[in-house]
Coordinates of C-alpha atoms in Angstrom, one line a residue:
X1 CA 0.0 0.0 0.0
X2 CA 3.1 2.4 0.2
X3 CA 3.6 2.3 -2.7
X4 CA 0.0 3.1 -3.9
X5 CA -1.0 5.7 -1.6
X6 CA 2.2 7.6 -0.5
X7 CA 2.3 11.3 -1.9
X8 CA 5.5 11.2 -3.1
X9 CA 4.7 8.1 -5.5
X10 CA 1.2 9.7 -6.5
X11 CA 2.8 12.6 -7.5
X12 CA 5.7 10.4 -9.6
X13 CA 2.7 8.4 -11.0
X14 CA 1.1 11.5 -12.1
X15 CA 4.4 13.0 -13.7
X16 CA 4.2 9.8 -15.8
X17 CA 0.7 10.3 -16.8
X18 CA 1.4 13.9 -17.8
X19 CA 4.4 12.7 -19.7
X20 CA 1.7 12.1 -23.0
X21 CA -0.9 14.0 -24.5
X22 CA -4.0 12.5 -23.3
X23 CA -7.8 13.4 -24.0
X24 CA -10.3 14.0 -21.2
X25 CA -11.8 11.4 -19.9
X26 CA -16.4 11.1 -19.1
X27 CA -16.0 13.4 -16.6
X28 CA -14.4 15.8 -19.3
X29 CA -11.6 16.9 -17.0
X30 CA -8.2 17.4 -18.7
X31 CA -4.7 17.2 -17.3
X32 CA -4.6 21.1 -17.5
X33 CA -7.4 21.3 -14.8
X34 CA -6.1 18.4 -12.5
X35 CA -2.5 20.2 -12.1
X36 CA -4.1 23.1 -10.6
X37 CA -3.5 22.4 -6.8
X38 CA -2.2 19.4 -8.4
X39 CA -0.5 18.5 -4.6
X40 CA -4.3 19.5 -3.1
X41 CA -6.0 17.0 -5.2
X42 CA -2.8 14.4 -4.9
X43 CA -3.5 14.4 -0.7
X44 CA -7.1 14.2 -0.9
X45 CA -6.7 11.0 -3.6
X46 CA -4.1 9.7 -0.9
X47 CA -6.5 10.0 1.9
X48 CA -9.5 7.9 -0.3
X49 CA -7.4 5.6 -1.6
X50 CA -5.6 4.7 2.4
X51 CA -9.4 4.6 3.6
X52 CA -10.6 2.7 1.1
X53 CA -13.1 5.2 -0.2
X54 CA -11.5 5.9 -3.0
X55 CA -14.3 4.7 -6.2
X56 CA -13.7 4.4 -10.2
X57 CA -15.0 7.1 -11.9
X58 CA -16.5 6.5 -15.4
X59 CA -15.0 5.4 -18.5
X60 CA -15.3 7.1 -21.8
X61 CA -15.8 4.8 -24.7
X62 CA -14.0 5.0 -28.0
X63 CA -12.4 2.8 -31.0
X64 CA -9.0 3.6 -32.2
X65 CA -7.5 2.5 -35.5
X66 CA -4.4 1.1 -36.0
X67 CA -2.1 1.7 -38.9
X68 CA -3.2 -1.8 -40.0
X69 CA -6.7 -0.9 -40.4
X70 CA -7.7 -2.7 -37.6
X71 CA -10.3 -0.8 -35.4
X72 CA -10.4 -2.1 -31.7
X73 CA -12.4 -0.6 -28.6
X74 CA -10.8 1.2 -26.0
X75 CA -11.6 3.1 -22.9
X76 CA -10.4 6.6 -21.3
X77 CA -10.6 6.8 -17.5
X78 CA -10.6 10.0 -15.8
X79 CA -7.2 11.6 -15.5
X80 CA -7.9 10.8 -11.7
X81 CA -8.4 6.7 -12.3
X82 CA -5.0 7.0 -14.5
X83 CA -2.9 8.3 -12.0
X84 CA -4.4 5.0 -9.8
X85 CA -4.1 3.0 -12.2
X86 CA -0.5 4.0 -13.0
X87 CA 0.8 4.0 -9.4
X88 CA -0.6 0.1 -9.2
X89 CA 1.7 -0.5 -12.1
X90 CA 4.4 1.0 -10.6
X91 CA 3.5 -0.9 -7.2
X92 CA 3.6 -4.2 -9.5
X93 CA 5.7 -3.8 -12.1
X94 CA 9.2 -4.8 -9.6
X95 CA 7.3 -7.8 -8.4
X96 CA 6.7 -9.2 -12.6
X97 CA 10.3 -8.5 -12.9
X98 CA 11.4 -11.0 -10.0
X99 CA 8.9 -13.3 -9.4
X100 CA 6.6 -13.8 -12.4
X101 CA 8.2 -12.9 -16.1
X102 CA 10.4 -15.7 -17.6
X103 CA 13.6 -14.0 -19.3
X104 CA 12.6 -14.9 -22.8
X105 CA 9.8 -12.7 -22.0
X106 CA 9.9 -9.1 -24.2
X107 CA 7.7 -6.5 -24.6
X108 CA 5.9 -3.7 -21.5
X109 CA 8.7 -3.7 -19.5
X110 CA 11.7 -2.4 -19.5
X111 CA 14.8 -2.9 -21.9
X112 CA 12.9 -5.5 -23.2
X113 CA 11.9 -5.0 -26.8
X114 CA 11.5 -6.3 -29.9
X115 CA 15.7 -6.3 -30.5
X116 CA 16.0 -8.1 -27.1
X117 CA 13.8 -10.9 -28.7
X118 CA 15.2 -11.1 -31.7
X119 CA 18.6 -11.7 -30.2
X120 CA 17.2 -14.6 -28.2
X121 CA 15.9 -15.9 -30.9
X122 CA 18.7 -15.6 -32.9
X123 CA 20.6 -17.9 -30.6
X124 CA 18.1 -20.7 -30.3
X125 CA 18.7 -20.6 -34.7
X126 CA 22.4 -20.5 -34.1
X127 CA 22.2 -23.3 -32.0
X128 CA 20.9 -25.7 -34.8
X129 CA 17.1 -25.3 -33.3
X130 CA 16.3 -23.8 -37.2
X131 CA 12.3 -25.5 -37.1
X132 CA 9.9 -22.7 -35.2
X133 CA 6.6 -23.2 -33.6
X134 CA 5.2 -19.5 -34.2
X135 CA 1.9 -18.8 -32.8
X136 CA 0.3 -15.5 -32.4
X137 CA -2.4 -15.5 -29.8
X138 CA -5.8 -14.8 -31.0
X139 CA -7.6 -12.1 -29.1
X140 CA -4.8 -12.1 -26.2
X141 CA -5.6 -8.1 -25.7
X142 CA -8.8 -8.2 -24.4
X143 CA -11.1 -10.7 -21.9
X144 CA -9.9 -12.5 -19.0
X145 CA -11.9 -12.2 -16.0
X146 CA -11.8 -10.2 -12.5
X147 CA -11.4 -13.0 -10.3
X148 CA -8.3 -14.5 -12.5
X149 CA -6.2 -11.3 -12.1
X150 CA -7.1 -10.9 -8.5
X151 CA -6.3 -14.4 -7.9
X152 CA -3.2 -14.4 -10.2
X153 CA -1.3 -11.0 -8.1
X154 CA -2.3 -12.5 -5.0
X155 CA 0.4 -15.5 -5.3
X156 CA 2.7 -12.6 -5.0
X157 CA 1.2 -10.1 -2.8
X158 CA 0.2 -10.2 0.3
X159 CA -1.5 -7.1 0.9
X160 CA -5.3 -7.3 1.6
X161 CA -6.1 -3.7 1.2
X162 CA -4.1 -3.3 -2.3
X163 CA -5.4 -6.5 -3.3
X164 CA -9.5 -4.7 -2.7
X165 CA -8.2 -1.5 -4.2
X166 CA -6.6 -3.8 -7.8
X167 CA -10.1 -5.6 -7.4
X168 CA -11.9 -2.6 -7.6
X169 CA -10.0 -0.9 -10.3
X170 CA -10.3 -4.1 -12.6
X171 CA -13.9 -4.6 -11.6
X172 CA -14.7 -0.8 -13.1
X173 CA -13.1 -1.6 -16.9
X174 CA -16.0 -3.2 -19.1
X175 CA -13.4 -6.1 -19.9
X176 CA -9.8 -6.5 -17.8
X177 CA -8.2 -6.4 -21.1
X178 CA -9.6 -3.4 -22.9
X179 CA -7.0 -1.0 -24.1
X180 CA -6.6 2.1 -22.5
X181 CA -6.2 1.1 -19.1
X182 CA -2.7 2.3 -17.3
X183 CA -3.3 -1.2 -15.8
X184 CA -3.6 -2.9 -18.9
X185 CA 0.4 -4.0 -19.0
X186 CA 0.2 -5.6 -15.8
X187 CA -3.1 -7.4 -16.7
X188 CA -1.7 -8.3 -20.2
X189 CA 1.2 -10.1 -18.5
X190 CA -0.5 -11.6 -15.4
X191 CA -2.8 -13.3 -17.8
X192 CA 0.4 -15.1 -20.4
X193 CA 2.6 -15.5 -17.3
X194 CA 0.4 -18.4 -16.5
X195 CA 1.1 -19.7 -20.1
X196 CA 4.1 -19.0 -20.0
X197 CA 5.0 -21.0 -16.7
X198 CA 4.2 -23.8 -19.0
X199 CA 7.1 -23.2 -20.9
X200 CA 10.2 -23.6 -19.1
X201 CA 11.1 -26.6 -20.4
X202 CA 11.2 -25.6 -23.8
X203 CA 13.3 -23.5 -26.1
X204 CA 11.0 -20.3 -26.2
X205 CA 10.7 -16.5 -27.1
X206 CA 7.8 -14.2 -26.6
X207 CA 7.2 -10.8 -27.5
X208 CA 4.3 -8.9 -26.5
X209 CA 1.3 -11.6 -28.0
X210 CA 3.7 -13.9 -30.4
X211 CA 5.2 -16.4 -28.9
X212 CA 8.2 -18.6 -31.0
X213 CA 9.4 -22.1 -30.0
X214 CA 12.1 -24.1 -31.5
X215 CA 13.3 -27.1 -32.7
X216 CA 16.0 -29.2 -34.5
X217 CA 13.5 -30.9 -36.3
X218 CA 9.6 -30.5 -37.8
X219 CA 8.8 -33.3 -35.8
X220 CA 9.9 -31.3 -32.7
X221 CA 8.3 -28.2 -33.6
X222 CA 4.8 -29.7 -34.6
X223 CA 5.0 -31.0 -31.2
X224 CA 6.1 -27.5 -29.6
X225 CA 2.8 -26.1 -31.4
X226 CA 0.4 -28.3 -29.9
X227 CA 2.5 -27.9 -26.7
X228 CA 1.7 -24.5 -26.9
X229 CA -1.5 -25.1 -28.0
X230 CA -2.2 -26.6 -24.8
X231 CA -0.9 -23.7 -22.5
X232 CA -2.9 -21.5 -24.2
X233 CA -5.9 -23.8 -23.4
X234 CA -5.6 -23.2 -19.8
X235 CA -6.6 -19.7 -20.1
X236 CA -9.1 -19.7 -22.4
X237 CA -6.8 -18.5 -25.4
X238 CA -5.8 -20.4 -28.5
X239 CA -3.6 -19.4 -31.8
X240 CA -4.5 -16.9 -34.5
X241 CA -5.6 -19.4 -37.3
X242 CA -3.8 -17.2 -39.9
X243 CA -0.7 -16.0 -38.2
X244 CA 0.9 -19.2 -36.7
X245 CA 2.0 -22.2 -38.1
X246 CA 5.5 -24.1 -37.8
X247 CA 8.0 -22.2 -40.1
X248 CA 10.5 -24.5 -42.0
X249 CA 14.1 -23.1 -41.9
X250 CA 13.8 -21.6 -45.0
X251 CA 11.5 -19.4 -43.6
X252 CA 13.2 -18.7 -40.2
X253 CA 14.6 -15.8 -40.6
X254 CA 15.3 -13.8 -37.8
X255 CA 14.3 -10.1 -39.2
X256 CA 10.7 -11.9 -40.4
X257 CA 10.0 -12.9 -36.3
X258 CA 7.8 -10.9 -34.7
X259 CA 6.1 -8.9 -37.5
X260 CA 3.1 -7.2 -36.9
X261 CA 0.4 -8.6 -38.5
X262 CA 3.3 -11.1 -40.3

C-alpha cells in the first residue's frame, strides 16, 4: 500500500501520466485542470485511496484505429483513475520482474523490446534449433476475467487492502483487457505468465502476443505447437488461425520474427 498511496509516489505516477498527450476522460476533465492544486488533489486521492473510499470514476468509450486498419475498442478513464491506475503499475511492475516474467519474456517492460527478442531468438537458430513453432495469440488483448487477475497477483502479494483497491480498479473496466487502461500492462502479462510457466522446459521466445518455439526438427516443432496449444488452453486462449503455423528453416529468418500482423 506504500507504494500506492504515499504522496510522493502519486505525484511520480502522475508525472508519468502527464508525460503524454491524453484526451479527457467522461468526466471531461483534462490534465490542465487536474494540475491546478495538483498537490491539493494528490492528498485528498491519498487519503480515499488509504481509507478505502476511494471509487472508479466513469469510463469514456472509444475505438482507435491502427495503422493496420484494424479498429479495436478502447476506454479513457478519468485523468484521476489513470494516476491510480499507473501507481498500481508501478507498485507491480518490480514484483513481474522477480517473481513472475520468464527471461525470454519481451515487450511492456523495460529494456525489453522487440531487438532483445530477436537476439534470443537468434541464438536458439544458431544453435541448430532452425524449425519454429510460431503462434500468435488470438484475441490475447482483451477478456480474462476479475477473479483471474485478482487471484493471479495475489500468489505474490500479500496485501489485503491493495489487493480490494486492484479488485476494484479491474472490476470498473468493461473487460480486464480493454486498451486504454494504465493497468492494462500488468493485466496483459499476469494473464500469459500463466502460459508461460508452461514453458520452461522448452526453447521459447515471446514478444508482447507472439510467442516462438524451437526445434532441431519438424517433428519437434509440430509438437512444440500443440505444446503451446495446450498452455494456451488453460486460459481460455488459443492461436491466430492465420498467423501461426510451424515455419521451416527456410522461412526462419530472424528479421521476419515478430512482424506485426506477419
Amino acid at each position: 500500500m506504500p507504494f500506492l498511496v504515499d504522496l510522493p509516489h502519486l505525484v511520480a505516477a502522475a508525472r508519468l501520466c502527464m508525460r503524454r498527450a491524453a484526451a479527457p476522460g467522461a468526466d471531461g476533465f483534462t490534465w490542465a485542470g487536474y494540475r491546478s492544486g495538483l498537490r491539493a488533489r494528490l492528498g485528498d486521492l491519498s487519503d480515499r485511496l488509504r481509507t478505502g473510499t476511494w471509487e472508479p470514476g466513469p469510463l469514456r468509450h472509444v475505438e482507435i484505429t491502427s495503422y493496420t486498419g484494424k479498429v479495436f475498442p478502447a476506454v479513457i478513464p478519468t485523468v484521476e483513475d489513470r494516476i491510480v491506475h499507473r501507481a498500481m503499475r508501478r507498485a507491480v511492475e518490480p514484483i513481474l520482474e522477480h517473481y513472475v516474467l520468464a527471461d525470454w519474456v519481451s515487450a511492456y517492460r523495460p529494456r525489453r523490446n522487440r531487438i532483445t527478442a530477436l537476439r534470443q531468438a537468434e541464438q536458439h537458430l544458431a544453435a541448430g534449433r532452425q524449425w519454429v513453432a510460431d503462434v500468435d495469440v488470438a484475441g490475447a488483448s482483451t477478456g480474462g476475467s476479475t477473479e483471474q487477475f485478482v487471484d493471479w497477483l495475489a500468489v505474490h502479494v500479500a496485501d489485503g487492502s491493495f489487493l480490494r483497491l486492484f479488485r476494484r480498479a479491474v472490476e470498473a473496466l468493461p473487460t480486464p483487457l480493454v486498451p486504454g487502461s494504465g493497468l492494462w500492462p500488468v493485466l496483459f502479462h499476469l494473464r500469459l505468465s500463466q502460459v508461460d510457466a508452461l514453458l520452461t522446459d522448452w526453447p521459447a521466445v515471446r514478444f508482447a502476443d507472439n510467442y516462438l518455439v524451437f526445434a532441431a526438427d519438424e517433428p519437434g516443432a509440430t509438437v512444440a505447437f500443440d505444446a503451446l496449444t495446450a498452455a494456451l488452453a488453460t486460459v481460455r486462449l488459443q492461436p491466430h488461425p492465420r498467423k501461426s503455423r510451424v515455419r521451416p528453416p527456410h522461412q526462419a529468418n530472424t528479421e521476419d520474427l515478430f512482424l506485426i500482423d506477419g
